[in-house]
CSV table of C-alpha atoms and ligand atoms in Angstrom, one decimal:
chain,number,residue,atom,x,y,z
A,18,MET,CA,15.1,-3.7,-11.1
A,19,LYS,CA,14.0,-1.6,-14.1
A,20,HIS,CA,13.8,2.2,-13.7
A,21,TYR,CA,11.8,4.6,-15.9
A,22,THR,CA,11.2,8.3,-16.0
A,23,LEU,CA,7.6,9.6,-16.2
A,24,LYS,CA,6.2,13.0,-17.1
A,25,VAL,CA,3.5,14.6,-14.9
A,26,LEU,CA,0.5,15.4,-17.1
A,27,GLU,CA,-1.8,16.6,-14.4
A,28,LEU,CA,-2.1,17.1,-10.6
A,29,ARG,CA,-5.7,16.6,-9.5
A,30,ALA,CA,-6.8,17.7,-6.0
A,31,GLU,CA,-9.0,14.9,-4.6
A,32,THR,CA,-9.6,16.4,-1.1
A,33,ALA,CA,-7.9,19.2,1.0
A,34,ASP,CA,-4.9,16.9,1.7
A,35,THR,CA,-4.9,14.4,-1.2
A,36,VAL,CA,-3.7,14.8,-4.7
A,37,THR,CA,-3.7,12.4,-7.7
A,38,VAL,CA,-0.5,12.5,-9.8
A,39,VAL,CA,-1.4,11.7,-13.4
A,40,PHE,CA,1.6,10.4,-15.4
A,41,LYS,CA,1.8,10.1,-19.2
A,42,GLN,CA,2.6,6.6,-20.3
A,43,PRO,CA,5.9,6.6,-22.1
A,44,GLY,CA,5.5,6.7,-25.9
A,45,LEU,CA,7.7,3.7,-26.7
A,46,LYS,CA,8.1,1.3,-23.8
A,47,LYS,CA,4.7,1.4,-22.1
A,48,ILE,CA,4.7,0.5,-18.4
A,49,SER,CA,2.5,-2.6,-17.8
A,50,TYR,CA,1.0,-3.2,-14.4
A,51,ILE,CA,-1.7,-5.2,-12.6
A,52,ALA,CA,-4.6,-3.6,-10.8
A,53,GLY,CA,-3.7,-3.4,-7.1
A,54,GLN,CA,0.1,-3.0,-7.7
A,55,TYR,CA,2.1,0.0,-6.7
A,56,LEU,CA,4.6,2.3,-8.3
A,57,THR,CA,7.7,3.4,-6.5
A,58,LEU,CA,8.6,7.1,-6.8
A,59,ILE,CA,12.2,8.3,-6.4
A,60,PHE,CA,12.9,11.9,-5.4
A,61,ARG,CA,16.0,13.9,-4.5
A,62,ILE,CA,15.1,16.3,-1.8
A,63,ASN,CA,17.7,18.6,-0.1
A,64,GLY,CA,20.5,16.4,-1.6
A,65,ARG,CA,19.2,13.1,-0.3
A,66,LYS,CA,17.5,10.4,-2.2
A,67,TYR,CA,14.0,9.3,-1.0
A,68,ILE,CA,12.1,6.3,-2.3
A,69,ARG,CA,8.4,5.7,-1.6
A,70,PRO,CA,5.8,3.3,-3.0
A,71,TYR,CA,2.3,4.5,-4.0
A,72,SER,CA,-0.5,2.2,-5.1
A,73,PHE,CA,-1.9,2.8,-8.5
A,74,SER,CA,-5.4,4.4,-8.3
A,75,SER,CA,-5.7,3.9,-12.1
A,76,ALA,CA,-6.5,0.5,-13.6
A,77,PRO,CA,-5.0,-1.1,-16.7
A,78,LEU,CA,-7.3,-1.3,-19.7
A,79,VAL,CA,-9.6,1.3,-18.0
A,80,ASP,CA,-7.3,4.3,-17.7
A,81,THR,CA,-4.8,5.4,-20.4
A,82,THR,CA,-2.6,7.3,-17.9
A,83,LEU,CA,-0.7,6.0,-14.9
A,84,GLU,CA,-2.2,7.5,-11.7
A,85,VAL,CA,-1.1,7.4,-8.0
A,86,THR,CA,-2.9,9.3,-5.3
A,87,ILE,CA,-1.0,10.7,-2.3
A,88,LYS,CA,-2.4,11.8,1.0
A,89,ARG,CA,-0.4,14.3,3.1
A,90,VAL,CA,1.2,12.7,6.2
A,91,PRO,CA,1.9,15.4,8.9
A,92,GLY,CA,5.7,16.0,8.8
A,93,GLY,CA,6.1,13.4,6.0
A,94,ILE,CA,9.0,14.3,3.7
A,95,VAL,CA,7.9,12.8,0.4
A,96,SER,CA,4.1,13.2,0.6
A,97,ASN,CA,4.5,16.9,1.4
A,98,HIS,CA,7.1,17.3,-1.3
A,99,ILE,CA,4.7,15.8,-3.9
A,100,ILE,CA,1.7,17.8,-2.8
A,101,ASP,CA,3.5,21.2,-2.3
A,102,LYS,CA,6.3,21.1,-4.9
A,103,LEU,CA,5.6,18.7,-7.8
A,104,LYS,CA,4.5,20.5,-11.0
A,105,VAL,CA,2.9,19.6,-14.3
A,106,ASP,CA,5.7,18.7,-16.9
A,107,ASP,CA,8.1,17.6,-14.1
A,108,VAL,CA,9.8,14.3,-14.7
A,109,VAL,CA,9.9,11.7,-12.0
A,110,GLU,CA,12.1,8.6,-11.7
A,111,VAL,CA,10.1,5.4,-10.9
A,112,MET,CA,10.8,1.7,-10.5
A,113,GLN,CA,8.9,-1.0,-12.3
A,114,PRO,CA,5.5,-1.8,-10.8
A,115,MET,CA,5.5,-4.3,-7.9
A,116,GLY,CA,3.1,-5.9,-5.4
A,117,ASP,CA,0.9,-8.9,-5.1
A,118,PHE,CA,-2.3,-7.2,-3.8
A,119,THR,CA,-4.0,-8.2,-7.0
A,120,LEU,CA,-6.9,-10.3,-8.3
A,121,GLN,CA,-4.6,-13.0,-9.6
A,122,ASN,CA,-5.8,-15.9,-7.4
A,123,THR,CA,-7.9,-19.0,-7.7
A,124,PHE,CA,-10.9,-17.5,-5.8
A,125,ILE,CA,-11.7,-14.8,-8.3
A,126,ASN,CA,-14.2,-15.9,-11.0
A,127,THR,CA,-17.5,-14.7,-12.5
A,128,ASN,CA,-19.4,-16.1,-9.5
A,129,SER,CA,-17.3,-14.5,-6.8
A,130,HIS,CA,-18.3,-11.4,-4.8
A,131,LEU,CA,-15.4,-9.0,-4.2
A,132,VAL,CA,-15.6,-7.1,-0.9
A,133,LEU,CA,-13.2,-4.2,-0.6
A,134,TRP,CA,-12.6,-2.8,2.9
A,135,GLY,CA,-10.7,0.5,3.2
A,136,ALA,CA,-10.1,3.7,5.2
A,137,GLY,CA,-8.5,7.0,4.2
A,138,SER,CA,-5.7,6.7,1.6
A,139,GLY,CA,-6.2,2.9,1.7
A,140,ILE,CA,-8.8,3.4,-1.0
A,141,THR,CA,-6.1,3.8,-3.7
A,142,PRO,CA,-5.5,0.1,-4.6
A,143,LEU,CA,-9.1,-0.7,-3.9
A,144,MET,CA,-10.2,1.8,-6.5
A,145,SER,CA,-7.9,0.2,-9.0
A,146,LEU,CA,-9.3,-3.3,-8.2
A,147,ALA,CA,-12.9,-2.1,-8.3
A,148,LYS,CA,-12.5,-0.4,-11.7
A,149,TYR,CA,-10.7,-3.3,-13.2
A,150,ALA,CA,-13.0,-6.0,-11.9
A,151,LEU,CA,-16.2,-4.1,-13.0
A,152,HIS,CA,-14.8,-3.1,-16.3
A,153,GLN,CA,-13.6,-6.6,-17.2
A,154,GLY,CA,-16.7,-8.3,-15.7
A,155,LEU,CA,-14.4,-10.5,-13.6
A,156,VAL,CA,-16.7,-11.1,-10.7
A,157,SER,CA,-20.5,-11.1,-10.1
A,158,HIS,CA,-20.5,-8.2,-7.6
A,159,VAL,CA,-18.1,-5.6,-6.0
A,160,THR,CA,-18.9,-4.1,-2.6
A,161,LEU,CA,-16.8,-1.2,-1.3
A,162,VAL,CA,-16.8,-0.5,2.4
A,163,TYR,CA,-15.0,2.8,3.0
A,164,GLY,CA,-14.4,4.6,6.3
A,165,ASN,CA,-13.6,8.2,6.7
A,166,ARG,CA,-13.9,11.1,9.2
A,167,ASN,CA,-16.6,12.9,7.3
A,168,THR,CA,-17.8,13.4,3.7
A,169,GLU,CA,-15.1,16.0,3.0
A,170,ALA,CA,-12.4,13.4,3.7
A,171,VAL,CA,-13.7,10.9,1.1
A,172,ILE,CA,-11.2,10.4,-1.7
A,173,PHE,CA,-12.7,9.6,-5.1
A,174,SER,CA,-16.3,10.5,-3.9
A,175,ASP,CA,-17.3,11.4,-7.4
A,176,LYS,CA,-15.7,8.4,-9.0
A,177,ILE,CA,-17.4,6.1,-6.6
A,178,THR,CA,-20.7,7.6,-7.6
A,179,VAL,CA,-19.8,7.2,-11.3
A,180,LEU,CA,-19.1,3.5,-10.7
A,181,GLN,CA,-22.5,3.2,-8.9
A,182,ASN,CA,-24.3,4.7,-11.9
A,183,GLN,CA,-22.3,2.7,-14.5
A,184,HIS,CA,-22.6,-0.7,-12.7
A,185,LYS,CA,-25.9,-0.4,-10.8
A,186,GLU,CA,-26.5,-4.2,-10.6
A,187,HIS,CA,-22.9,-5.1,-9.9
A,188,PHE,CA,-21.5,-2.4,-7.5
A,189,SER,CA,-22.5,-1.2,-4.1
A,190,ALA,CA,-20.7,1.2,-1.7
A,191,TRP,CA,-21.0,1.6,2.1
A,192,HIS,CA,-19.7,4.8,3.7
A,193,PHE,CA,-18.7,4.9,7.3
A,194,TYR,CA,-18.1,8.3,9.0
A,195,THR,CA,-16.6,8.7,12.4
A,196,GLN,CA,-17.5,12.5,12.6
A,197,PRO,CA,-20.4,13.1,10.2
A,198,ALA,CA,-21.5,16.8,10.0
A,199,ILE,CA,-25.1,16.0,9.4
A,200,ALA,CA,-27.3,12.9,9.8
A,201,ILE,CA,-27.8,11.1,6.5
A,202,ASN,CA,-30.9,9.0,5.9
A,203,ASN,CA,-29.4,6.2,3.8
A,204,PRO,CA,-28.9,2.6,5.0
A,205,TYR,CA,-25.5,2.5,3.2
A,206,VAL,CA,-24.2,5.5,5.1
A,207,VAL,CA,-23.3,4.6,8.7
A,208,GLN,CA,-22.1,6.7,11.6
A,209,GLY,CA,-19.1,5.2,13.3
A,210,ARG,CA,-15.9,3.2,12.8
A,211,ILE,CA,-15.7,-0.1,10.8
A,212,ASP,CA,-15.6,-2.3,13.9
A,213,PRO,CA,-16.3,-6.1,14.1
A,214,ALA,CA,-20.0,-5.6,14.8
A,215,ARG,CA,-20.5,-3.3,11.8
A,216,VAL,CA,-18.5,-5.7,9.6
A,217,LEU,CA,-21.0,-8.4,10.6
A,218,SER,CA,-23.9,-6.1,9.8
A,219,VAL,CA,-22.5,-5.3,6.4
A,220,MET,CA,-21.9,-9.0,5.6
A,221,LYS,CA,-25.5,-9.9,6.7
A,222,ALA,CA,-26.8,-7.5,4.0
A,223,GLU,CA,-24.4,-8.9,1.4
A,224,GLY,CA,-25.8,-12.3,0.6
A,225,ASP,CA,-23.9,-15.6,0.1
A,226,LEU,CA,-20.8,-15.5,2.3
A,227,ASN,CA,-19.2,-18.4,0.6
A,228,ALA,CA,-18.8,-16.5,-2.6
A,229,THR,CA,-17.0,-13.5,-1.0
A,230,VAL,CA,-13.3,-12.7,-1.4
A,231,HIS,CA,-12.0,-9.8,0.7
A,232,TYR,CA,-9.3,-7.1,0.2
A,233,ILE,CA,-8.4,-4.8,3.1
A,234,CYS,CA,-6.2,-1.7,2.9
A,235,GLY,CA,-6.1,0.8,5.8
A,236,PRO,CA,-4.7,1.1,9.3
A,237,GLU,CA,-4.0,-1.9,11.5
A,238,GLY,CA,-7.2,-1.4,13.5
A,239,LEU,CA,-9.3,-1.8,10.3
A,240,LYS,CA,-7.5,-4.9,9.3
A,241,GLU,CA,-7.9,-6.5,12.7
A,242,SER,CA,-11.7,-5.6,12.9
A,243,VAL,CA,-12.4,-7.0,9.5
A,244,LYS,CA,-10.4,-10.1,10.0
A,245,THR,CA,-11.9,-10.8,13.4
A,246,ALA,CA,-15.4,-10.5,12.1
A,247,LEU,CA,-14.7,-12.5,8.9
A,248,ASN,CA,-13.1,-15.3,11.1
A,249,ASP,CA,-16.3,-15.3,13.2
A,250,LEU,CA,-18.2,-15.9,10.0
A,251,LYS,CA,-15.9,-18.8,9.2
A,252,ILE,CA,-14.6,-17.1,6.0
A,253,ASP,CA,-11.4,-18.9,5.1
A,254,ASN,CA,-8.2,-16.8,5.8
A,255,ASP,CA,-7.0,-17.7,2.2
A,256,LYS,CA,-9.8,-15.5,0.9
A,257,ILE,CA,-8.7,-12.5,2.9
A,258,PHE,CA,-5.9,-10.3,1.3
A,259,SER,CA,-4.4,-7.2,2.8
A,260,GLU,CA,-2.0,-4.4,1.9
A,261,GLU,CA,0.1,-2.5,4.5
A,262,PHE,CA,1.1,1.1,3.9
A,263,GLU,CA,3.1,1.2,7.1
A,264,ILE,CA,4.8,-1.5,9.1
A,265,VAL,CA,3.6,-2.0,12.7
A,266,ARG,CA,6.2,-3.2,15.1
A,267,ASN,CA,5.6,-4.5,18.6
A,268,PRO,CA,7.9,-2.7,21.1
A,269,GLU,CA,8.2,-5.9,23.1
A,270,GLU,CA,10.1,-7.5,20.2
A,271,PHE,CA,13.0,-5.0,20.7
A,272,GLY,CA,14.1,-6.4,24.1
A,273,ASP,CA,17.1,-8.3,22.8
A,274,VAL,CA,18.0,-5.8,20.1
A,275,VAL,CA,21.4,-4.0,20.6
A,276,THR,CA,23.2,-0.9,19.1
A,277,SER,CA,25.8,-2.4,16.8
A,278,ALA,CA,28.4,-1.7,14.2
A,279,VAL,CA,27.2,-3.1,10.8
A,280,ALA,CA,29.6,-3.5,7.9
A,281,ILE,CA,27.8,-3.4,4.6
A,282,LYS,CA,29.6,-4.8,1.5
A,283,LYS,CA,28.3,-3.5,-1.8
A,284,ASN,CA,30.1,-3.4,-5.2
A,285,GLY,CA,33.4,-4.4,-3.7
A,286,GLU,CA,33.2,-1.6,-1.1
A,287,ASN,CA,32.9,-2.2,2.7
A,288,ILE,CA,31.3,0.6,4.7
A,289,THR,CA,30.7,0.3,8.5
A,290,ILE,CA,27.8,2.2,10.0
A,291,GLU,CA,26.4,2.4,13.5
A,292,VAL,CA,22.9,1.0,13.9
A,293,VAL,CA,21.4,2.5,17.0
A,294,LYS,CA,18.9,0.3,18.9
A,295,GLY,CA,15.4,0.8,17.4
A,296,LYS,CA,16.6,1.7,13.9
A,297,SER,CA,16.5,-0.8,11.1
A,298,ILE,CA,19.7,-1.5,9.3
A,299,LEU,CA,18.1,0.1,6.2
A,300,GLU,CA,17.2,3.3,8.1
A,301,ALA,CA,20.7,3.6,9.6
A,302,GLY,CA,22.3,3.0,6.2
A,303,LEU,CA,20.1,5.7,4.6
A,304,ASP,CA,20.9,8.1,7.5
A,305,ALA,CA,24.5,7.5,6.7
A,306,LEU,CA,23.7,8.4,3.1
A,307,LEU,CA,24.5,5.0,1.7
A,308,ASP,CA,22.9,4.3,-1.7
A,309,LEU,CA,20.7,1.4,-0.8
A,310,ASP,CA,18.0,-0.2,-2.8
A,311,TYR,CA,14.5,-0.4,-1.2
A,312,SER,CA,10.9,0.3,-1.8
A,313,CYS,CA,8.0,-0.8,0.5
A,314,GLN,CA,9.9,-0.7,3.9
A,315,THR,CA,7.2,-3.2,5.0
A,316,GLY,CA,9.0,-6.4,4.2
A,317,SER,CA,7.0,-7.3,1.1
A,318,CYS,CA,8.9,-6.2,-2.0
A,319,LEU,CA,12.3,-7.9,-1.1
A,320,VAL,CA,14.2,-5.2,-2.9
A,321,CYS,CA,16.3,-4.6,0.2
A,322,ARG,CA,17.4,-8.2,0.6
A,323,GLY,CA,21.0,-8.9,1.8
A,324,THR,CA,23.1,-11.8,2.8
A,325,LEU,CA,24.2,-12.1,6.5
A,326,LEU,CA,27.9,-12.9,6.5
A,327,LYS,CA,28.7,-12.5,10.2
A,328,GLY,CA,26.8,-11.8,13.5
A,329,GLN,CA,23.1,-12.2,14.3
A,330,ILE,CA,20.1,-10.1,13.4
A,331,LYS,CA,16.3,-10.3,14.0
A,332,MET,CA,13.6,-9.4,11.5
A,333,ILE,CA,10.8,-7.5,13.2
A,334,GLY,CA,7.3,-6.7,11.9
A,335,LEU,CA,6.9,-9.4,9.3
A,336,GLN,CA,3.8,-11.6,9.4
A,337,SER,CA,5.9,-14.5,8.3
A,338,ARG,CA,9.4,-15.0,6.7
A,339,PRO,CA,9.0,-14.6,2.9
A,340,PRO,CA,9.6,-18.1,1.4
A,341,GLU,CA,11.8,-16.5,-1.4
A,342,LEU,CA,14.5,-15.7,1.2
A,343,LEU,CA,17.4,-18.1,1.5
A,344,GLU,CA,18.4,-19.2,5.0
A,345,ASN,CA,21.2,-16.7,5.3
A,346,GLU,CA,19.3,-13.8,3.7
A,347,CYS,CA,17.5,-10.9,5.4
A,348,LEU,CA,15.5,-7.8,4.6
A,349,LEU,CA,17.4,-4.7,5.7
A,350,CYS,CA,14.2,-2.7,6.2
A,351,CYS,CA,13.1,-5.2,8.9
A,352,SER,CA,16.5,-6.2,10.3
A,353,PHE,CA,17.7,-5.2,13.7
A,354,PRO,CA,21.1,-6.3,15.2
A,355,LEU,CA,21.3,-8.8,18.0
A,356,THR,CA,25.1,-8.9,18.2
A,357,ASN,CA,27.9,-6.5,17.6
A,358,ALA,CA,30.2,-6.7,14.5
A,359,ILE,CA,27.7,-7.7,11.9
A,360,GLU,CA,28.5,-8.1,8.2
A,361,ILE,CA,26.0,-8.0,5.4
A,362,ALA,CA,26.6,-8.3,1.6
A,363,ILE,CA,24.1,-6.7,-0.8
B,407,FAD,C1,2.7,-0.8,-0.7
B,407,FAD,C2,2.5,0.6,-0.3
B,407,FAD,C3,1.6,1.4,-1.0
B,407,FAD,C4,1.3,2.7,-0.6
B,407,FAD,N1,0.4,3.4,-1.2
B,407,FAD,C5,0.1,4.7,-0.8
B,407,FAD,C6,-0.9,5.4,-1.5
B,407,FAD,O1,-1.5,5.0,-2.5
B,407,FAD,N2,-1.1,6.7,-1.1
B,407,FAD,C7,-0.5,7.2,0.0
B,407,FAD,O2,-0.7,8.4,0.3
B,407,FAD,N3,0.5,6.5,0.6
B,407,FAD,C8,0.8,5.3,0.2
B,407,FAD,N4,1.8,4.6,0.9
B,407,FAD,C9,2.6,5.2,2.0
B,407,FAD,C10,3.7,6.0,1.3
B,407,FAD,O3,4.6,5.1,0.7
B,407,FAD,C11,4.5,6.8,2.3
B,407,FAD,O4,4.9,6.0,3.4
B,407,FAD,C12,3.8,8.0,2.9
B,407,FAD,O5,3.4,8.9,1.8
B,407,FAD,C13,4.6,8.8,3.9
B,407,FAD,O6,5.8,9.1,3.3
B,407,FAD,P1,6.5,10.5,3.8
B,407,FAD,O7,7.9,10.5,3.2
B,407,FAD,O8,5.6,11.6,3.5
B,407,FAD,O9,6.6,10.3,5.3
B,407,FAD,P2,7.9,10.0,6.2
B,407,FAD,O10,8.8,11.2,6.2
B,407,FAD,O11,8.5,8.7,5.7
B,407,FAD,O12,7.3,9.7,7.6
B,407,FAD,C14,6.9,10.7,8.5
B,407,FAD,C15,6.2,10.1,9.7
B,407,FAD,O13,4.9,9.6,9.3
B,407,FAD,C16,4.7,8.3,9.6
B,407,FAD,N5,4.0,7.7,8.5
B,407,FAD,C17,4.6,7.1,7.4
B,407,FAD,N6,3.7,6.7,6.5
B,407,FAD,C18,2.5,6.9,7.0
B,407,FAD,C19,1.1,6.7,6.6
B,407,FAD,N7,0.9,6.1,5.5
B,407,FAD,N8,0.2,7.1,7.4
B,407,FAD,C20,0.4,7.7,8.6
B,407,FAD,N9,1.7,8.0,9.1
B,407,FAD,C21,2.7,7.6,8.3
B,407,FAD,C22,6.1,7.7,9.8
B,407,FAD,O14,6.0,6.7,10.8
B,407,FAD,C23,6.9,8.9,10.3
B,407,FAD,O15,6.7,9.0,11.7
B,407,FAD,C24,2.0,3.3,0.5
B,407,FAD,C25,2.9,2.5,1.2
B,407,FAD,C26,3.2,1.2,0.8
B,407,FAD,C27,4.2,0.4,1.6
B,408,FES,S1,12.1,-2.4,1.2
B,408,FES,FE1,10.6,-3.8,0.6
B,408,FES,S2,11.2,-5.6,1.7
B,408,FES,FE2,12.5,-4.1,2.4
């Protein structure tokens, strides 16, 4: 995994609790990325290393800088550190861009209609996709459907308006507000959550359903609402892509999980940690200050893969087992002990 250091050029406030970090592209080895991918930032805070992925809000060939946009999470270690402590000219260690929430699939062509569904900070990769698709003329139309509490919470409000002005024929934006301050007389501004009924009403206004390709980024409820409605409309699941910022685990899956001693073999060293029931092996290892590689913590980047040498584990929270994993491999961020005396090599 390649690492780089990037210099902060600008910190741009987007809303009261959201900031865009604008990084300068390195002079020599430029970082290349694909619209919709994410950048993994590494910080040392109070003597401990923290690693967090942030989707690019910039787009290649459109923006000359590398930009990520961070929303404050109450009590969140890294988001608060970035928003409160990071300064212009600071240097941040990052990993090479990763992620497959991109437009690289067989459904994207100049006849297709890209529909982007987002809420809150989920707008970040959608903004990158929208800018790139419109700038490159990749698709016939882009529709953004964006849910927020009220107008003050809308990230990139001005940039969405600029896209509307620049690409009048090819871009439309729907805004949904759960707590609007004033009634707005505009058919594209709707009061309420993006629920299945409202998804259906948006799709009714959006023309040929067969041409649509959907990208969803936001909380689990948004994803479920959009998928339910699109399935009712018989839109093929292959044309629906989603990005998770946080893994959702069903408590019922923890029934057979146990507290266990887990030996981790790395670089010829063998360190045993206690993994308390409910913590993933990755979380327990990081709490024990082991230097473990990871990024997404949602089971998609595969950076935390390990080989199970002894004992049994269960992976929880994955939609499906990634096909790249060998039979005896596991992802530490999603792995929970089922037996005592586990051994994993990384
Ligand atoms: C692929 C990917 C892309 C991402 N892109 C972005 C992005 O563009 N912008 C952005 O702001 N964040 C993004 N995130 C989320 C980001 O990586 C961090 O998880 C988030 O900033 C919280 O980190 P923290 O250290 O502040 O919180 P932590 O200290 O890790 O967590 C504190 C508490 O907040 C909860 N929590 C963690 N993440 C979230 C969340 N996203 N929303 C609500 N509660 C949460 C945790 O369960 C925990 O209880 C992305 C995540 C992934 C996996
Ligand atoms: S950290 Fe990404 S798969 Fe585990």
